[in-house]
Coordinates of C-alpha atoms and ligand atoms in Angstrom, one line a residue:
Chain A
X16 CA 24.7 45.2 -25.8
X17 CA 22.0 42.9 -26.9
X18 CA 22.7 43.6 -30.7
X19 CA 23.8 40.5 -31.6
X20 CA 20.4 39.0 -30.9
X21 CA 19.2 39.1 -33.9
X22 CA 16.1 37.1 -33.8
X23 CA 15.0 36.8 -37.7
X24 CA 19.4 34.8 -37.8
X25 CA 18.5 33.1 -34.2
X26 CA 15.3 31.4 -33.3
X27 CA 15.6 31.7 -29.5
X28 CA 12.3 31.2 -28.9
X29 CA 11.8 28.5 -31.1
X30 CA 15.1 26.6 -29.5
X31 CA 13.2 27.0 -25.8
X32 CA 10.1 25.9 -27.0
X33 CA 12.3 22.8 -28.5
X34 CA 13.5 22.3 -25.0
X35 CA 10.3 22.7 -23.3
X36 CA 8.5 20.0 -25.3
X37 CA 11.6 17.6 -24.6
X38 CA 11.2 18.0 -21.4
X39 CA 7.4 17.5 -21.4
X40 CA 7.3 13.9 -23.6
X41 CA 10.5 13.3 -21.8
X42 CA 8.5 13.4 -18.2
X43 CA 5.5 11.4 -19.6
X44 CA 7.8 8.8 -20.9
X45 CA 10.0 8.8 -17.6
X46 CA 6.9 8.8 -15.0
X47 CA 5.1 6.0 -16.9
X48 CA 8.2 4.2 -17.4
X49 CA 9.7 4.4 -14.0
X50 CA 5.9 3.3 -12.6
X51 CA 6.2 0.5 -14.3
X52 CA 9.9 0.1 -13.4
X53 CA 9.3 0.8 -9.5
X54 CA 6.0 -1.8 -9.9
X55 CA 8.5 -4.4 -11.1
X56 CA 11.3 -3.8 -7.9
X57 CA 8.1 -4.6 -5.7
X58 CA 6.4 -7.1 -7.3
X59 CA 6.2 -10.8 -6.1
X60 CA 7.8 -12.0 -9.1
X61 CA 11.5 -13.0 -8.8
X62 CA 12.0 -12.2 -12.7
X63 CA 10.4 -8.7 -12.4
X64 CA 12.4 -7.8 -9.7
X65 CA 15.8 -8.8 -10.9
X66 CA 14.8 -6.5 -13.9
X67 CA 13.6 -3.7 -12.5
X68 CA 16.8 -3.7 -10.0
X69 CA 19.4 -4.6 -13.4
X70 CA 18.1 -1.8 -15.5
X71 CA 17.8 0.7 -12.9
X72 CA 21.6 0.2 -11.7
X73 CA 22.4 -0.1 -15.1
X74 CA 21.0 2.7 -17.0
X75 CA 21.6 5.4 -14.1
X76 CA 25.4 4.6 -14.1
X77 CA 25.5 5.2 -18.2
X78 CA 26.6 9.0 -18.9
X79 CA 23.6 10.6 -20.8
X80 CA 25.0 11.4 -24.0
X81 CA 26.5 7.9 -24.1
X82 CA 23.0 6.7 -24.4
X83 CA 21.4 9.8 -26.4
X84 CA 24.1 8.8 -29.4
X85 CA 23.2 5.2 -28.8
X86 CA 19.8 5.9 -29.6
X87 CA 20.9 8.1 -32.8
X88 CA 23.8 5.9 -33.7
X89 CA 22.6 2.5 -32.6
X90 CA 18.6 2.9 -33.2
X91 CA 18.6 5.2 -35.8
X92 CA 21.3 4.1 -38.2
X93 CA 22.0 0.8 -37.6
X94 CA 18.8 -0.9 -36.3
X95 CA 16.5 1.4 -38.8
X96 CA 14.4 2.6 -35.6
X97 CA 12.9 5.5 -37.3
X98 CA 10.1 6.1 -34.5
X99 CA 7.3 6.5 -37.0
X100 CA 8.9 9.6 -39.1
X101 CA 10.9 9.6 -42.8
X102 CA 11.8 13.1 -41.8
X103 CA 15.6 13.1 -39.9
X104 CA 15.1 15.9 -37.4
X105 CA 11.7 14.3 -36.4
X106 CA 13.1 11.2 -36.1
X107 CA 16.0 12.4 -33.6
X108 CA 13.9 14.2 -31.8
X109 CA 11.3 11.0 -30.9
X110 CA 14.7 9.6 -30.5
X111 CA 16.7 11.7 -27.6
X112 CA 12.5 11.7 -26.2
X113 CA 13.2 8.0 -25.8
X114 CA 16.5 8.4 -24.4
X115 CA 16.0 10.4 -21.7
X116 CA 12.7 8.8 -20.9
X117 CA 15.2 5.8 -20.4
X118 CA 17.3 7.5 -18.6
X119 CA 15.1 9.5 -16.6
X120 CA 13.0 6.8 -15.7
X121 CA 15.4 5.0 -13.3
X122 CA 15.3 8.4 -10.8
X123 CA 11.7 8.3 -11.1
X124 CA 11.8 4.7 -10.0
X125 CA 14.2 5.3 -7.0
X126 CA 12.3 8.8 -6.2
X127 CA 8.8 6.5 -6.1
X128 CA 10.5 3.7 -4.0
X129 CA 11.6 5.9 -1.2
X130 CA 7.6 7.2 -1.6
X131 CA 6.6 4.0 -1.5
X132 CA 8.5 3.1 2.1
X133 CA 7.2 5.9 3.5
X134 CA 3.5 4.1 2.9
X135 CA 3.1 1.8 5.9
X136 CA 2.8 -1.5 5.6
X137 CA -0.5 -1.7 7.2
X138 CA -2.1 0.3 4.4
X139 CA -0.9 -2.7 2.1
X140 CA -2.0 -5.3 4.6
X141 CA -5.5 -3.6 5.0
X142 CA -6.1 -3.6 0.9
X143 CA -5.2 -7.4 1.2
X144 CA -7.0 -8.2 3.6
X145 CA -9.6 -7.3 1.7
X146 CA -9.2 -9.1 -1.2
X147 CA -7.2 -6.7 -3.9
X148 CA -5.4 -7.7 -6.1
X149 CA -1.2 -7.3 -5.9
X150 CA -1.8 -4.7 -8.8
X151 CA -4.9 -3.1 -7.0
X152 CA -3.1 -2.8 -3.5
X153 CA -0.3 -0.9 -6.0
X154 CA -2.3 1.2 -7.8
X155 CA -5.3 1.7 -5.9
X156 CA -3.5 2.2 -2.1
X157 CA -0.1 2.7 -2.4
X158 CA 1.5 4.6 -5.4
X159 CA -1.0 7.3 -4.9
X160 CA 0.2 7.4 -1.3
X161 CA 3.7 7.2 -2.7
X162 CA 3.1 9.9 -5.5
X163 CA 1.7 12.2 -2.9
X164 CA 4.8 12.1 -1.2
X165 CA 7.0 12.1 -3.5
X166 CA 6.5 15.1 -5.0
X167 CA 9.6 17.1 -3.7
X168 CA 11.9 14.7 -5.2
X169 CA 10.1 14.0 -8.1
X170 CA 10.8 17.7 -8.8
X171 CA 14.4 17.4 -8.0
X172 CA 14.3 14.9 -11.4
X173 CA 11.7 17.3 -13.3
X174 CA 14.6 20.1 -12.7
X175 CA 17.2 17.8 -13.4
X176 CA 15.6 16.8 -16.3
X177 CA 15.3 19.9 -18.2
X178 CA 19.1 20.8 -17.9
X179 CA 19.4 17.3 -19.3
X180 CA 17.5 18.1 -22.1
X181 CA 20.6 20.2 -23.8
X182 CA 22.5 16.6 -24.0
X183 CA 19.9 16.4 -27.1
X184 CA 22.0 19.0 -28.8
X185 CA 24.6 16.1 -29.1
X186 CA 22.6 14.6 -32.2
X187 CA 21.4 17.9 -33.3
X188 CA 18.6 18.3 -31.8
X189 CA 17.8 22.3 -32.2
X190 CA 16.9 22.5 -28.8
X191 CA 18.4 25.7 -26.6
X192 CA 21.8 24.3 -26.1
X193 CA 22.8 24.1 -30.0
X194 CA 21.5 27.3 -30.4
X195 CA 23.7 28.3 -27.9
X196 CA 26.6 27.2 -29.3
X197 CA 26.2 28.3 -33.1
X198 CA 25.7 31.5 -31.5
X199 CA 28.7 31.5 -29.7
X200 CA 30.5 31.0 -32.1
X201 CA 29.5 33.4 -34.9
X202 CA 28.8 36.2 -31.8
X203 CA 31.2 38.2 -30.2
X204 CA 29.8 38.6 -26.8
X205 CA 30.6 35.0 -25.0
X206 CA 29.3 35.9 -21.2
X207 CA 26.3 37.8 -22.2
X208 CA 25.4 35.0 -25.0
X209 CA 25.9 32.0 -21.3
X210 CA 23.8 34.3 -19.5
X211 CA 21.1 34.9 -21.4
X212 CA 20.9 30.8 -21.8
X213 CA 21.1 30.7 -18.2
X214 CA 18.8 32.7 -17.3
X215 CA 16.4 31.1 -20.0
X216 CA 16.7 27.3 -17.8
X217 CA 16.3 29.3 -14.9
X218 CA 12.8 30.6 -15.8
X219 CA 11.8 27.2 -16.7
X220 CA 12.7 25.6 -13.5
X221 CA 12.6 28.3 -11.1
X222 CA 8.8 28.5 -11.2
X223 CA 8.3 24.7 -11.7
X224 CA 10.2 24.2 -8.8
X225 CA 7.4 26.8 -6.9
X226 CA 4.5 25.4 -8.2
X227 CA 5.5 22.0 -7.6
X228 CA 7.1 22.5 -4.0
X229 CA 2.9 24.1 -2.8
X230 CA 1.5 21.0 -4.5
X231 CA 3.8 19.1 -2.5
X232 CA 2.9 20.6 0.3
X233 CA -1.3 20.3 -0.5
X234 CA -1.0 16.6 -1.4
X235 CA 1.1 15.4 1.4
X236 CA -1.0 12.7 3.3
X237 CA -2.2 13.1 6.6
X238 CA -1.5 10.5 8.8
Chain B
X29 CA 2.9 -29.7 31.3
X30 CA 0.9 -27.3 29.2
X31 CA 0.5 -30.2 26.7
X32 CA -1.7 -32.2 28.1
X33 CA -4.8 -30.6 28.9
X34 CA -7.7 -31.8 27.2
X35 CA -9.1 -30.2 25.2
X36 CA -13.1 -29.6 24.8
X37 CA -13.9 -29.6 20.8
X38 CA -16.7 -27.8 21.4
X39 CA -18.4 -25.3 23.5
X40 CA -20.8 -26.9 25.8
X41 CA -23.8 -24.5 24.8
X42 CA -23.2 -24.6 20.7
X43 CA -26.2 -25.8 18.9
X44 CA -26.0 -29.3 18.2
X45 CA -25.2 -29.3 14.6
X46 CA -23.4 -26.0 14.6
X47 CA -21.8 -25.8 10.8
X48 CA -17.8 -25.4 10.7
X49 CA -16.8 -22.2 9.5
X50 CA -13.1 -22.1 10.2
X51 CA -10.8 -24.9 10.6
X52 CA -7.6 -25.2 11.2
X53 CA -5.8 -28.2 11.4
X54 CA -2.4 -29.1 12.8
X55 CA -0.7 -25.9 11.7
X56 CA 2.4 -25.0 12.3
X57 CA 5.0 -21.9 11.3
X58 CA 7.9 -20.8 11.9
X59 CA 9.6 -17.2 11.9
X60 CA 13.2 -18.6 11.4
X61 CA 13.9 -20.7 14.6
X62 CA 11.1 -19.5 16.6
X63 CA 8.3 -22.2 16.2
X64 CA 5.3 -19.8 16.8
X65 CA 2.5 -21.9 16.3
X66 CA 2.7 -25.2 17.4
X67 CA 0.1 -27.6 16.0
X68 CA -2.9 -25.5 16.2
X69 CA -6.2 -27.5 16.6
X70 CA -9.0 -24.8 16.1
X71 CA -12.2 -24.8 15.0
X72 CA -14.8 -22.0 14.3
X73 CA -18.6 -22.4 14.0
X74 CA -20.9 -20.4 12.3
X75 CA -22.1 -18.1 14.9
X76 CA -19.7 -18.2 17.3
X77 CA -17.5 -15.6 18.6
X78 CA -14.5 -17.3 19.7
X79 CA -11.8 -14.6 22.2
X80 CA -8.6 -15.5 21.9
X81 CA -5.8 -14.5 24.7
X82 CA -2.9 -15.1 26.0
X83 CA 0.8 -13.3 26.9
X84 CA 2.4 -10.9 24.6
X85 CA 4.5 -12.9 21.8
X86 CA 2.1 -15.9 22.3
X87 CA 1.2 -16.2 18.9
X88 CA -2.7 -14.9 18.7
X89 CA -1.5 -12.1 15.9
X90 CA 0.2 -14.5 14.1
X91 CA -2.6 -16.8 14.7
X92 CA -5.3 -14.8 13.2
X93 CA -3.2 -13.4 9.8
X94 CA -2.7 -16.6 9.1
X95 CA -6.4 -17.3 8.8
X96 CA -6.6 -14.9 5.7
X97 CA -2.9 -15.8 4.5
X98 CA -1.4 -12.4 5.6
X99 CA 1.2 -14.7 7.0
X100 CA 1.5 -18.2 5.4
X101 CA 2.0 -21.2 7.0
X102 CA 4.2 -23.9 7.3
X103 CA 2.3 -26.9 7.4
X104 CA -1.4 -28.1 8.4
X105 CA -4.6 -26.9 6.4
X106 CA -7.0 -24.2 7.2
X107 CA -10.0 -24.4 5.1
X108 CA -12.5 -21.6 5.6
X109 CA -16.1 -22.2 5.1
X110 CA -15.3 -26.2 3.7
X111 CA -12.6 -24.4 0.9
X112 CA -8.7 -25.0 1.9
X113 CA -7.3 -21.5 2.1
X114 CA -5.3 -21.1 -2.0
X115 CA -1.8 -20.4 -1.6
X116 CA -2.0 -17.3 -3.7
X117 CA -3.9 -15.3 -6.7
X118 CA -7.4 -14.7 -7.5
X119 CA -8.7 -17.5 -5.5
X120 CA -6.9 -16.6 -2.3
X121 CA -8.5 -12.9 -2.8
X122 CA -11.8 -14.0 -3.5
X123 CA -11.5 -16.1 0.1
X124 CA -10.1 -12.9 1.7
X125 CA -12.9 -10.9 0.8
X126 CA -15.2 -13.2 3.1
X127 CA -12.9 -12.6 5.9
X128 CA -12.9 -9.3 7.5
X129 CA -10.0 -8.3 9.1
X130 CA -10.1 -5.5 11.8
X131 CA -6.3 -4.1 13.2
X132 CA -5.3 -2.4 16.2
X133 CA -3.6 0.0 14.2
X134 CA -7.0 0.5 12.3
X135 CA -4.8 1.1 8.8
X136 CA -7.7 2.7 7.3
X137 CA -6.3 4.3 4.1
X138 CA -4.7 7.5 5.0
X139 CA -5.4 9.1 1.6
X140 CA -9.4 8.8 1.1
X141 CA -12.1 9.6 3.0
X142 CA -14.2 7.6 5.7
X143 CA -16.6 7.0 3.1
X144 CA -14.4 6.1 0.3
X145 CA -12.9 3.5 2.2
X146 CA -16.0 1.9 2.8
X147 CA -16.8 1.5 -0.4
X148 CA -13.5 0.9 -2.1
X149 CA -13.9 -2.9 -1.6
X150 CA -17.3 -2.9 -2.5
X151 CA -16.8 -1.5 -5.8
X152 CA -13.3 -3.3 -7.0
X153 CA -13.9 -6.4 -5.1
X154 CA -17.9 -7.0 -4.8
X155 CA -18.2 -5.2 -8.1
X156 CA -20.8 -3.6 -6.7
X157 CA -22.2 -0.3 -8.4
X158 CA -21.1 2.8 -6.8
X159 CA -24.9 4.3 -5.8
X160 CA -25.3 1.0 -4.1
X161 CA -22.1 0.7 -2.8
X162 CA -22.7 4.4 -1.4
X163 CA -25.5 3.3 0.0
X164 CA -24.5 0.6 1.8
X165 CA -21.7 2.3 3.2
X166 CA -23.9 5.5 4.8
X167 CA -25.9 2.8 6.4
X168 CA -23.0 0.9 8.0
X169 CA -21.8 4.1 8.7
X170 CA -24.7 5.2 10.6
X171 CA -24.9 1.7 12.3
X172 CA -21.3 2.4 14.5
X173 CA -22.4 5.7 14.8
X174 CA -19.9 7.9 12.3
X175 CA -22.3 9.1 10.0
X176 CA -21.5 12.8 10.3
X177 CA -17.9 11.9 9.2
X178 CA -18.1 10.9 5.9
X179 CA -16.2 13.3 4.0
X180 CA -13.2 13.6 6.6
X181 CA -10.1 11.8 6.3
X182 CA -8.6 9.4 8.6
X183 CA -6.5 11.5 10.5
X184 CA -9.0 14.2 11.2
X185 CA -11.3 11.4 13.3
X186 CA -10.2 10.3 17.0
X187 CA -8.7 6.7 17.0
X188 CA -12.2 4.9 18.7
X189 CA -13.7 6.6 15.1
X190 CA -11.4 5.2 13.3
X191 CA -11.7 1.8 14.4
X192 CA -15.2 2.2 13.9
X193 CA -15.0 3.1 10.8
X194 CA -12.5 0.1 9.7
X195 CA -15.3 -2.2 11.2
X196 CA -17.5 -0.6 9.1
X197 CA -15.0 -0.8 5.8
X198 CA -15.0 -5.0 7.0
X199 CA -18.5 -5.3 7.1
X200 CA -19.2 -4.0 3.5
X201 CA -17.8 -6.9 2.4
X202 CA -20.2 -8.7 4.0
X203 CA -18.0 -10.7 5.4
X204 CA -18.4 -14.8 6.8
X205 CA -16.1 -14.1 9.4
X206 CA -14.6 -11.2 11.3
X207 CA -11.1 -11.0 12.6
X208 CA -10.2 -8.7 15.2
X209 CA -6.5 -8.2 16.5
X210 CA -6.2 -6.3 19.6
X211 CA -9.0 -4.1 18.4
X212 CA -9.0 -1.6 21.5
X213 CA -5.0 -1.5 22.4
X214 CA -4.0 1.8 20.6
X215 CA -7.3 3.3 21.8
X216 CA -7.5 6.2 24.7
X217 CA -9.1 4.3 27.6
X218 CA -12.5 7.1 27.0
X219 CA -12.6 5.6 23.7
X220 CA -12.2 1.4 24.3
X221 CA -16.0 1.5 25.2
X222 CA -17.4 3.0 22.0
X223 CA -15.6 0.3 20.1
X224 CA -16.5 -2.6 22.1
X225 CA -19.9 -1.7 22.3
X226 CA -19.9 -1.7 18.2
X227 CA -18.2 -5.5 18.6
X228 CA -20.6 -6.6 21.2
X229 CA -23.7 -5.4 19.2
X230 CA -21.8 -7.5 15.7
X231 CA -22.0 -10.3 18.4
X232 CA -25.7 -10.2 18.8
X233 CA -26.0 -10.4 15.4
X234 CA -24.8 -13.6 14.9
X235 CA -21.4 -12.4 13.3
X236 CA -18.9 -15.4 13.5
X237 CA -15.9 -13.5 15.3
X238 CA -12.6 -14.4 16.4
X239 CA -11.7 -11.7 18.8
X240 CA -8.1 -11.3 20.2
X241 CA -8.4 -9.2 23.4
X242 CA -7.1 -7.9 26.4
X243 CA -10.9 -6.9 27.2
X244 CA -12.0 -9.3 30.0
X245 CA -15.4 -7.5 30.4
X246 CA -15.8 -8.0 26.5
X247 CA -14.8 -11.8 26.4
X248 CA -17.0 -12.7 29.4
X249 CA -19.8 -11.0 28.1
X250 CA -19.6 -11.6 24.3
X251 CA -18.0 -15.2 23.6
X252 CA -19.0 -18.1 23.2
X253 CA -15.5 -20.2 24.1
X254 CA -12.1 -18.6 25.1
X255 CA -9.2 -19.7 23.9
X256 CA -5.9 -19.2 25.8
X257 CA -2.3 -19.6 23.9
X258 CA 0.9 -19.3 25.3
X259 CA 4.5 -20.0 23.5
X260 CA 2.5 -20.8 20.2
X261 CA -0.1 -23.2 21.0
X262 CA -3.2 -23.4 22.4
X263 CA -3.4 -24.4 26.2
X264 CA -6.8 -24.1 27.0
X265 CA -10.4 -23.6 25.6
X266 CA -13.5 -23.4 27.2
X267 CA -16.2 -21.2 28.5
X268 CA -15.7 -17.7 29.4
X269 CA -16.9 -18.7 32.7
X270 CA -15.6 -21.3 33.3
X271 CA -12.5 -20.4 32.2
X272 CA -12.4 -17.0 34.1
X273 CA -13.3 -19.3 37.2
X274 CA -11.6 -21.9 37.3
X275 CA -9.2 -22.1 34.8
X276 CA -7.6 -25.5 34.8
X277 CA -3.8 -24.9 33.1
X278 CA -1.0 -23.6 35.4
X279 CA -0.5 -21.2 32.3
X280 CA -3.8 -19.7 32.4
X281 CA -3.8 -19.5 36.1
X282 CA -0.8 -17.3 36.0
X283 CA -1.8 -15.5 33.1
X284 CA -4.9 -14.6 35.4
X285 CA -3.6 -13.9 38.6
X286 CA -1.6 -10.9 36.6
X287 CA -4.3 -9.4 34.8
X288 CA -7.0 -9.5 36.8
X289 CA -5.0 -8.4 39.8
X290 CA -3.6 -5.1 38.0
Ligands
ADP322 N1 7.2 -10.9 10.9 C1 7.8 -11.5 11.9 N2 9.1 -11.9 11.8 C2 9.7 -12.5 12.9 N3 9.1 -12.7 14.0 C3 7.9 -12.4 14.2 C4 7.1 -11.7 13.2 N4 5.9 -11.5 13.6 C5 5.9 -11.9 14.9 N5 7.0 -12.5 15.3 C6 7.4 -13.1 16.6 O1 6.5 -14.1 16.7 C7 6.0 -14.2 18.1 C8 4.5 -14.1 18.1 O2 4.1 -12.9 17.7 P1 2.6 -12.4 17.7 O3 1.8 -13.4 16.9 O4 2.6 -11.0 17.3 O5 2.2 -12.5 19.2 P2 1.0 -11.9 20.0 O6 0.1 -11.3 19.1 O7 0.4 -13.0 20.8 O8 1.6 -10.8 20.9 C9 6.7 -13.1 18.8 O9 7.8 -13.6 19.5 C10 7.1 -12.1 17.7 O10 8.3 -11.4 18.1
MG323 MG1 -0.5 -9.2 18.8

């Protein structure tokens, strides 16, 4: 049954590993970005927060692959964004990172807000009161607060993330999803060729989704 | 009516050339229509602890937060130890830094320990290094008696610990002034003394304090003047005895006759 899989023709591990590591840069880039974006929506400055709140509504309302060609088509060949590399396939890799980083970053933001009201406000009032800074009260008192309980939907984005990741395959990224579908169409067997790509997002997010739910649960803060 | 009570500038007993720590002057705010403090006169010696009470909704919250700026104000000056009070930035968190500020709701932060929040200030706002500020905060720890609990978090102490430790967290700032807002109101009655006796020892001391209560046993025993507010401004000051005694506003009468009769 599983004769097609003929591993020297297909590099299935090689397209997982693909997808794995835009995943990872893609969650640096979207949890640094979407700090910074969910600092902005709080921040006592008019201007930050109109951006923050434009981008966020913005982005999150533009189909994926709309911007993942943007960055290829738009970056790439008109603008000369190379992201540091001569070699193409380097280049449109750093590229669809960036994209979903953009992307991804406005659910981090709106995951990190809801943390962030579940902080009360006397925690913010107390690190005032004291004489912190606006960016110490946010850093030091209540995004860790707001991390720690935003863990379980954080993880929904993480999950969500990784499915994402086969939008890449749109600017020929060789990520799982291309694979997928050269293999579909020079193979034979259809359903077992889906499943076994199933199955392979399923054991990257199935145990994510584990691990991250008992860190939830050890992080939470007592109150 | 409740306008035109005189009022005594200063506390009888104050030393003669007691220095002004906290001044307001003529302040007023608003929160939409309501006009919750009407042109407060107030002024706060160094030394003195000043007990502020008065009828739920009165104002004395509102009243203290906006001595550190937690709530702004809408016109008037308050100028702490001869600086006005800086509408915002660096300057307005250096000024808060001298002014501790001690919550019913204790807001100690939830996600570091007892000791960590005692030095947290110490080391990003003092600057102080973190042996020191270690240091420091085991002895204020010892001195309201929660030495033992160090490496707990918040929520694993009992609320008069709590508090205690929050008073502690102030005090590492080594502050010029101490606020306290209805310090003992979320406490178990079991617990109200352990607190109280922490405040009345601060007292003592000599810590400037501006104390609003409910505590009767604590303001006659532990301030210098009383100030009553009703409806956003102050009625009366004077003398815990002589205000408890013979309180001159209708206001303060009434106010009285409830509490002290329950
Ligand atoms: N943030 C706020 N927004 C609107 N109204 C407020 C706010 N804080 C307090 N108030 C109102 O101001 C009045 C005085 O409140 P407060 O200073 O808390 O009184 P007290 O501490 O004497 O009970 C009350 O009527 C209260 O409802
Ligand atoms: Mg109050």
């Amino acid at each position: 049954m599983f004769d097609f899989l003929d591993l020297e023709r297909y590099d299935l591990f090689g397209a997982f590993w693909m997808t794995v590591q835009l995943t990872v840069f893609s969650a640096i880039g979207s949890l640094v970005w979407g700090t910074a974006l969910v600092a902005m929506r709080v921040s006592p400055v008019p201007v930050m927060r109109a951006f923050g709140t434009a981008y966020v509504n913005i982005i999150r309302n533009i189909p994926l692959t709309v911007i993942i060609i943007a960055c290829a088509q738009g970056l790439y060949f008109t603008l000369r964004v190379d992201m540091g590399s001569d070699d193409q396939s380097t280049a449109y890799f750093r590229l669809a990172v960036l994209g979903l980083s953009a992307y991804t970053a406005t659910f981090v933001c709106e995951a990190l807000r809801s943390g962030i009201n579940t902080v009360p406000m006397g925690q913010a009032e107390a690190a005032r009161a004291m004489g912190l800074s606006f960016v110490q009260v946010l850093w030091l008192i209540v995004l860790p607060q707001a991390f720690r309980s935003s863990v379980a939907p954080l993880t929904n984005v993480l999950i969500a993330l990784t499915k994402n990741t086969t939008v890449a395959a749109a600017i020929s990224v060789a990520e799982a999803a291309l694979l997928m579908k050269e293999m579909i169409e020079n193979e034979a067997q259809t359903l077992v060729i889906g499943l076994l790509f199933a199955s392979g997002f399923v054991l990257l997010t199935l145990p994510t989704g584990l691990v991250l739910g008992w860190v939830a649960k050890r992080v939470a803060v007592k109150r | 009516m409740s306008d035109d009570v005189s009022l005594a500038k200063e506390p009888r007993d104050a030393p003669p050339a007691a220095e002004e720590l906290v001044v307001l002057a003529d302040v007023n705010k608003h929160f939409g229509a309501l006009h919750v403090l009407q042109d407060i006169n107030l002024t706060i010696h160094r030394g003195e602890v000043v007990v502020v009470i008065g009828p739920s909704g009165s104002g004395k919250s509102t009243l203290c937060r906006t001595i550190n700026r937690l709530e702004t104000i809408d016109s008037g000056t308050i100028a702490i130890d001869g600086r006005a009070l800086p509408a915002e930035g660096r300057e307005l968190a250096r000024l808060r830094a001298d002014v501790g500020m001690v919550f019913q709701s204790f807001n100690l932060f939830a996600h570091k320990t007892v000791l960590q929040n005692v030095t947290l200030g110490q080391v990003k706002v003092r600057r102080r290094g973190r042996a020191d500020a270690e240091e420091r905060a085991r002895a204020l720890l010892d001195r309201v008696g929660v030495a033992n609990q160090a490496d707990k978090y918040p929520a694993q102490l009992s609320g008069g610990q709590q508090q205690r430790v929050a008073i502690a967290r102030a005090l590492a700032m080594d502050p010029k002034v101490m606020l306290f807002d209805e310090p003992t109101s979320a406490l178990d009655p079991e617990m109200i003394n352990e607190v109280l006796e922490v405040m009345q020892q601060l007292a003592r001391e000599g810590m400037t304090m501006v104390v609003v209560t409910h505590e009767m046993g604590f303001a006659r025993s532990a301030a210098d003047r009383v100030v009553f507010m009703a409806d956003g401004r102050i009625v009366e000051q004077a003398e815990p005895h002589q205000f408890f005694d013979n309180p001159r506003s209708d206001r303060a009468k009434d106010f009285l006759s409830k509490i002290l009769h329950h």
